[in-house]
């Protein structure tokens, strides 16, 4: 079965960087894209960006461009999300999620999610 | 990108039906049939409930249905059950090539 297992919670100081990993299993890693979504305390879901595990193409949310980098390592079936110049409002639970395709091959959104990684930014 | 507009909360009694709306623009919800809905129990991973406006992934109960009219998409849950109590988020592709989430709706089962 498809599983996405994320790295553990992090505490960072303002201005630092954080790199969250997402280990995939149960499918051919390079066949599906991975999105990253975050949820700040008391807030809704925010789409951060997407990376193709096939060729590394990325698409980042406008408000994070320049601070976020998404990468994949097909040898270990891992996706990574690095966020730099952290601010207090980056405190959130960060999720990785895999593309969903139905039986007809149509893209259907984010069908499989990791358990989430809490990143706390505090001085 | 602007979030899609959802009601902050809705409620219903067990067995009843409720509908959650999701309003966007003609360059998003109204322009594409790429609306999806996610159920999110606090502390757990979100779950895809509806994709492409009205399609259910395998394993999702047929009590959940989706529709769209103009710039507004809707999620309807029939035969409400206690376990349906959760936060629900819509998501839509936009002409900016970015998907955007709604602000979320808290469903309370009375």
mmCIF file of C-alpha atoms in Angstrom:
data_model
loop_
_atom_site.group_PDB
_atom_site.id
_atom_site.type_symbol
_atom_site.label_atom_id
_atom_site.label_comp_id
_atom_site.label_asym_id
_atom_site.label_seq_id
_atom_site.Cartn_x
_atom_site.Cartn_y
_atom_site.Cartn_z
ATOM 1 C CA UNK A 1 0.000 0.000 0.000
ATOM 2 C CA UNK A 2 1.096 3.556 -0.643
ATOM 3 C CA UNK A 3 2.795 5.137 2.359
ATOM 4 C CA UNK A 4 4.451 8.472 2.892
ATOM 5 C CA UNK A 5 6.476 8.769 6.086
ATOM 6 C CA UNK A 6 7.830 12.154 7.049
ATOM 7 C CA UNK A 7 10.738 13.175 9.225
ATOM 8 C CA UNK A 8 10.256 14.287 12.803
ATOM 9 C CA UNK A 9 9.388 17.587 14.392
ATOM 10 C CA UNK A 10 11.835 20.478 14.178
ATOM 11 C CA UNK A 11 12.442 23.605 16.226
ATOM 12 C CA UNK A 12 14.280 26.394 14.445
ATOM 13 C CA UNK A 13 15.273 29.967 15.179
ATOM 14 C CA UNK A 14 14.155 32.830 12.956
ATOM 15 C CA UNK A 15 16.414 33.163 9.937
ATOM 16 C CA UNK A 16 17.404 29.487 9.938
ATOM 17 C CA UNK A 17 16.497 26.827 7.386
ATOM 18 C CA UNK A 18 14.608 23.568 7.726
ATOM 19 C CA UNK A 19 14.581 20.520 5.475
ATOM 20 C CA UNK A 20 11.698 18.050 5.804
ATOM 21 C CA UNK A 21 11.866 14.627 4.203
ATOM 22 C CA UNK A 22 9.108 12.364 2.911
ATOM 23 C CA UNK A 23 9.917 8.675 2.394
ATOM 24 C CA UNK A 24 7.618 6.978 -0.132
ATOM 25 C CA UNK A 25 6.863 3.278 -0.416
ATOM 26 C CA UNK A 26 4.338 0.989 -2.051
ATOM 27 C CA UNK A 27 4.581 2.426 -5.572
ATOM 28 C CA UNK A 28 7.049 3.431 -8.273
ATOM 29 C CA UNK A 29 8.364 6.679 -6.856
ATOM 30 C CA UNK A 30 9.325 8.314 -10.133
ATOM 31 C CA UNK A 31 5.851 7.858 -11.626
ATOM 32 C CA UNK A 32 4.074 10.443 -9.470
ATOM 33 C CA UNK A 33 4.493 14.023 -8.397
ATOM 34 C CA UNK A 34 4.692 15.155 -4.790
ATOM 35 C CA UNK A 35 3.086 18.287 -3.413
ATOM 36 C CA UNK A 36 3.815 20.020 -0.140
ATOM 37 C CA UNK A 37 1.007 21.568 1.890
ATOM 38 C CA UNK A 38 1.203 23.330 5.244
ATOM 39 C CA UNK A 39 -1.201 24.275 7.983
ATOM 40 C CA UNK A 40 -0.352 27.004 10.456
ATOM 41 C CA UNK A 41 -1.955 26.829 13.916
ATOM 42 C CA UNK A 42 -5.654 27.634 13.679
ATOM 43 C CA UNK A 43 -5.398 28.219 9.947
ATOM 44 C CA UNK A 44 -6.402 26.367 6.810
ATOM 45 C CA UNK A 45 -4.390 24.342 4.337
ATOM 46 C CA UNK A 46 -1.909 26.178 2.132
ATOM 47 C CA UNK A 47 -0.462 24.679 -1.041
ATOM 48 C CA UNK A 48 3.296 25.290 -1.158
ATOM 49 C CA UNK A 49 4.376 23.676 -4.373
ATOM 50 C CA UNK A 50 4.810 20.524 -6.441
ATOM 51 C CA UNK A 51 7.703 18.508 -7.791
ATOM 52 C CA UNK A 52 7.762 15.844 -10.448
ATOM 53 C CA UNK A 53 9.560 12.786 -9.156
ATOM 54 C CA UNK A 54 10.141 11.848 -12.793
ATOM 55 C CA UNK A 55 12.208 14.820 -13.944
ATOM 56 C CA UNK A 56 12.454 17.199 -11.002
ATOM 57 C CA UNK A 57 10.310 19.926 -12.542
ATOM 58 C CA UNK A 58 8.893 22.194 -9.871
ATOM 59 C CA UNK A 59 6.058 24.661 -9.429
ATOM 60 C CA UNK A 60 6.189 26.849 -6.320
ATOM 61 C CA UNK A 61 3.563 29.076 -4.750
ATOM 62 C CA UNK A 62 4.215 32.720 -5.546
ATOM 63 C CA UNK A 63 4.542 33.754 -1.899
ATOM 64 C CA UNK A 64 7.289 31.182 -1.239
ATOM 65 C CA UNK A 65 9.371 31.559 -4.392
ATOM 66 C CA UNK A 66 12.948 32.327 -3.462
ATOM 67 C CA UNK A 67 12.657 30.708 -0.027
ATOM 68 C CA UNK A 68 11.554 27.171 -0.840
ATOM 69 C CA UNK A 69 13.281 24.367 -2.705
ATOM 70 C CA UNK A 70 11.749 20.970 -3.390
ATOM 71 C CA UNK A 71 13.880 18.045 -4.474
ATOM 72 C CA UNK A 72 13.632 14.302 -4.869
ATOM 73 C CA UNK A 73 16.066 11.409 -4.575
ATOM 74 C CA UNK A 74 14.835 8.500 -6.671
ATOM 75 C CA UNK A 75 17.534 6.199 -5.280
ATOM 76 C CA UNK A 76 15.945 6.401 -1.833
ATOM 77 C CA UNK A 77 12.357 7.257 -2.865
ATOM 78 C CA UNK A 78 12.472 10.426 -0.831
ATOM 79 C CA UNK A 79 11.148 13.896 -1.442
ATOM 80 C CA UNK A 80 12.507 16.918 0.379
ATOM 81 C CA UNK A 81 11.221 20.381 1.110
ATOM 82 C CA UNK A 82 13.684 23.025 2.284
ATOM 83 C CA UNK A 83 12.429 26.370 3.560
ATOM 84 C CA UNK A 84 14.955 29.144 4.240
ATOM 85 C CA UNK A 85 14.945 32.430 6.134
ATOM 86 C CA UNK A 86 12.358 31.064 8.520
ATOM 87 C CA UNK A 87 9.936 33.443 10.211
ATOM 88 C CA UNK A 88 7.557 32.900 13.084
ATOM 89 C CA UNK A 89 4.642 32.677 10.667
ATOM 90 C CA UNK A 90 6.283 29.640 9.057
ATOM 91 C CA UNK A 91 5.365 27.705 12.194
ATOM 92 C CA UNK A 92 3.075 25.002 10.854
ATOM 93 C CA UNK A 93 2.504 21.341 10.221
ATOM 94 C CA UNK A 94 4.014 20.478 6.863
ATOM 95 C CA UNK A 95 2.567 17.639 4.779
ATOM 96 C CA UNK A 96 3.802 15.864 1.702
ATOM 97 C CA UNK A 97 1.132 14.406 -0.568
ATOM 98 C CA UNK A 98 1.252 12.242 -3.679
ATOM 99 C CA UNK A 99 -0.649 12.828 -6.894
ATOM 100 C CA UNK A 100 -3.738 10.662 -7.320
ATOM 101 C CA UNK A 101 -4.684 9.200 -10.683
ATOM 102 C CA UNK A 102 -7.901 7.262 -11.134
ATOM 103 C CA UNK A 103 -8.286 3.985 -13.002
ATOM 104 C CA UNK A 104 -8.724 5.893 -16.276
ATOM 105 C CA UNK A 105 -5.459 7.723 -15.752
ATOM 106 C CA UNK A 106 -7.018 11.073 -14.929
ATOM 107 C CA UNK A 107 -5.333 13.264 -12.337
ATOM 108 C CA UNK A 108 -7.500 13.659 -9.275
ATOM 109 C CA UNK A 109 -5.660 15.734 -6.701
ATOM 110 C CA UNK A 110 -3.709 14.700 -3.629
ATOM 111 C CA UNK A 111 -4.614 11.136 -2.898
ATOM 112 C CA UNK A 112 -2.018 10.030 -0.351
ATOM 113 C CA UNK A 113 -0.624 12.098 2.475
ATOM 114 C CA UNK A 114 2.211 11.878 4.941
ATOM 115 C CA UNK A 115 1.565 12.116 8.660
ATOM 116 C CA UNK A 116 2.762 15.699 8.868
ATOM 117 C CA UNK A 117 5.848 17.327 10.375
ATOM 118 C CA UNK A 118 5.553 20.123 12.919
ATOM 119 C CA UNK A 119 8.045 22.903 12.336
ATOM 120 C CA UNK A 120 8.221 25.474 15.095
ATOM 121 C CA UNK A 121 10.053 28.746 14.513
ATOM 122 C CA UNK A 122 10.847 30.509 17.741
ATOM 123 C CA UNK A 123 13.650 32.525 19.231
ATOM 124 C CA UNK B 1 -3.235 33.476 -4.830
ATOM 125 C CA UNK B 2 -6.553 34.127 -3.035
ATOM 126 C CA UNK B 3 -8.175 31.345 -1.068
ATOM 127 C CA UNK B 4 -11.524 30.048 -2.168
ATOM 128 C CA UNK B 5 -14.444 31.155 0.006
ATOM 129 C CA UNK B 6 -16.096 28.577 2.238
ATOM 130 C CA UNK B 7 -18.458 29.027 5.189
ATOM 131 C CA UNK B 8 -16.567 28.858 8.461
ATOM 132 C CA UNK B 9 -18.921 26.290 9.908
ATOM 133 C CA UNK B 10 -21.927 24.127 9.160
ATOM 134 C CA UNK B 11 -23.822 21.709 11.341
ATOM 135 C CA UNK B 12 -26.394 18.976 11.063
ATOM 136 C CA UNK B 13 -27.955 16.150 13.003
ATOM 137 C CA UNK B 14 -27.215 12.483 12.378
ATOM 138 C CA UNK B 15 -29.061 11.240 9.318
ATOM 139 C CA UNK B 16 -29.521 14.692 7.837
ATOM 140 C CA UNK B 17 -27.813 16.120 4.759
ATOM 141 C CA UNK B 18 -25.578 19.166 4.653
ATOM 142 C CA UNK B 19 -23.949 21.108 1.840
ATOM 143 C CA UNK B 20 -20.702 23.054 1.959
ATOM 144 C CA UNK B 21 -20.129 25.692 -0.686
ATOM 145 C CA UNK B 22 -16.837 26.804 -2.209
ATOM 146 C CA UNK B 23 -16.841 30.027 -4.212
ATOM 147 C CA UNK B 24 -14.058 31.043 -6.532
ATOM 148 C CA UNK B 25 -13.705 32.903 -9.802
ATOM 149 C CA UNK B 26 -14.094 32.240 -13.493
ATOM 150 C CA UNK B 27 -10.321 31.683 -13.713
ATOM 151 C CA UNK B 28 -10.546 28.934 -11.148
ATOM 152 C CA UNK B 29 -13.624 27.066 -10.012
ATOM 153 C CA UNK B 30 -15.726 28.390 -12.856
ATOM 154 C CA UNK B 31 -13.191 27.761 -15.578
ATOM 155 C CA UNK B 32 -12.058 24.240 -14.854
ATOM 156 C CA UNK B 33 -13.566 20.983 -13.647
ATOM 157 C CA UNK B 34 -10.615 20.466 -11.330
ATOM 158 C CA UNK B 35 -12.252 20.923 -7.955
ATOM 159 C CA UNK B 36 -11.394 18.516 -5.178
ATOM 160 C CA UNK B 37 -12.540 18.182 -1.571
ATOM 161 C CA UNK B 38 -10.567 17.010 1.450
ATOM 162 C CA UNK B 39 -11.704 15.811 4.855
ATOM 163 C CA UNK B 40 -9.355 16.673 7.705
ATOM 164 C CA UNK B 41 -9.674 15.333 11.194
ATOM 165 C CA UNK B 42 -7.392 17.397 13.478
ATOM 166 C CA UNK B 43 -4.109 15.680 14.102
ATOM 167 C CA UNK B 44 -4.513 13.338 11.155
ATOM 168 C CA UNK B 45 -3.607 13.542 7.497
ATOM 169 C CA UNK B 46 -6.194 15.050 5.144
ATOM 170 C CA UNK B 47 -8.175 12.616 2.998
ATOM 171 C CA UNK B 48 -9.266 13.089 -0.607
ATOM 172 C CA UNK B 49 -13.048 12.747 -0.786
ATOM 173 C CA UNK B 50 -14.002 14.174 -4.198
ATOM 174 C CA UNK B 51 -11.990 15.006 -7.306
ATOM 175 C CA UNK B 52 -12.804 16.601 -10.643
ATOM 176 C CA UNK B 53 -15.916 18.210 -9.117
ATOM 177 C CA UNK B 54 -17.951 15.062 -8.602
ATOM 178 C CA UNK B 55 -15.815 11.915 -8.706
ATOM 179 C CA UNK B 56 -15.168 9.772 -5.664
ATOM 180 C CA UNK B 57 -11.901 7.892 -5.172
ATOM 181 C CA UNK B 58 -12.358 4.216 -4.520
ATOM 182 C CA UNK B 59 -13.214 3.550 -0.908
ATOM 183 C CA UNK B 60 -14.993 6.843 -0.275
ATOM 184 C CA UNK B 61 -18.601 6.474 0.810
ATOM 185 C CA UNK B 62 -21.298 7.363 -1.714
ATOM 186 C CA UNK B 63 -22.805 9.570 0.995
ATOM 187 C CA UNK B 64 -20.314 12.155 -0.244
ATOM 188 C CA UNK B 65 -21.096 13.915 -3.519
ATOM 189 C CA UNK B 66 -19.864 16.985 -5.334
ATOM 190 C CA UNK B 67 -21.253 19.414 -7.866
ATOM 191 C CA UNK B 68 -20.569 22.781 -9.436
ATOM 192 C CA UNK B 69 -22.597 25.684 -10.746
ATOM 193 C CA UNK B 70 -20.797 28.660 -12.231
ATOM 194 C CA UNK B 71 -18.049 29.798 -9.872
ATOM 195 C CA UNK B 72 -19.349 27.806 -6.896
ATOM 196 C CA UNK B 73 -18.626 24.182 -6.120
ATOM 197 C CA UNK B 74 -20.474 22.223 -3.452
ATOM 198 C CA UNK B 75 -19.897 19.186 -1.301
ATOM 199 C CA UNK B 76 -22.967 17.371 -0.022
ATOM 200 C CA UNK B 77 -22.877 14.797 2.739
ATOM 201 C CA UNK B 78 -26.019 12.762 3.134
ATOM 202 C CA UNK B 79 -26.992 10.540 6.050
ATOM 203 C CA UNK B 80 -24.677 12.438 8.398
ATOM 204 C CA UNK B 81 -22.715 10.288 10.811
ATOM 205 C CA UNK B 82 -20.723 11.221 13.880
ATOM 206 C CA UNK B 83 -17.450 10.327 12.162
ATOM 207 C CA UNK B 84 -18.141 12.914 9.465
ATOM 208 C CA UNK B 85 -17.373 15.646 11.989
ATOM 209 C CA UNK B 86 -14.189 17.198 10.641
ATOM 210 C CA UNK B 87 -12.827 20.145 8.711
ATOM 211 C CA UNK B 88 -13.492 20.155 4.975
ATOM 212 C CA UNK B 89 -11.415 21.975 2.378
ATOM 213 C CA UNK B 90 -12.082 22.573 -1.281
ATOM 214 C CA UNK B 91 -9.251 22.961 -3.755
ATOM 215 C CA UNK B 92 -9.241 24.198 -7.316
ATOM 216 C CA UNK B 93 -6.787 24.529 -10.135
ATOM 217 C CA UNK B 94 -6.423 28.098 -11.373
ATOM 218 C CA UNK B 95 -5.341 29.764 -14.577
ATOM 219 C CA UNK B 96 -2.162 30.831 -12.779
ATOM 220 C CA UNK B 97 -1.168 27.143 -12.834
ATOM 221 C CA UNK B 98 -1.424 27.035 -9.067
ATOM 222 C CA UNK B 99 -3.979 25.089 -7.090
ATOM 223 C CA UNK B 100 -5.587 26.993 -4.252
ATOM 224 C CA UNK B 101 -7.394 25.801 -1.137
ATOM 225 C CA UNK B 102 -10.507 27.193 0.421
ATOM 226 C CA UNK B 103 -10.373 28.546 3.951
ATOM 227 C CA UNK B 104 -11.974 25.408 5.348
ATOM 228 C CA UNK B 105 -15.354 24.574 6.888
ATOM 229 C CA UNK B 106 -15.809 22.999 10.285
ATOM 230 C CA UNK B 107 -18.608 20.436 10.206
ATOM 231 C CA UNK B 108 -20.287 19.739 13.520
ATOM 232 C CA UNK B 109 -22.583 16.745 13.877
ATOM 233 C CA UNK B 110 -25.064 17.687 16.572
#
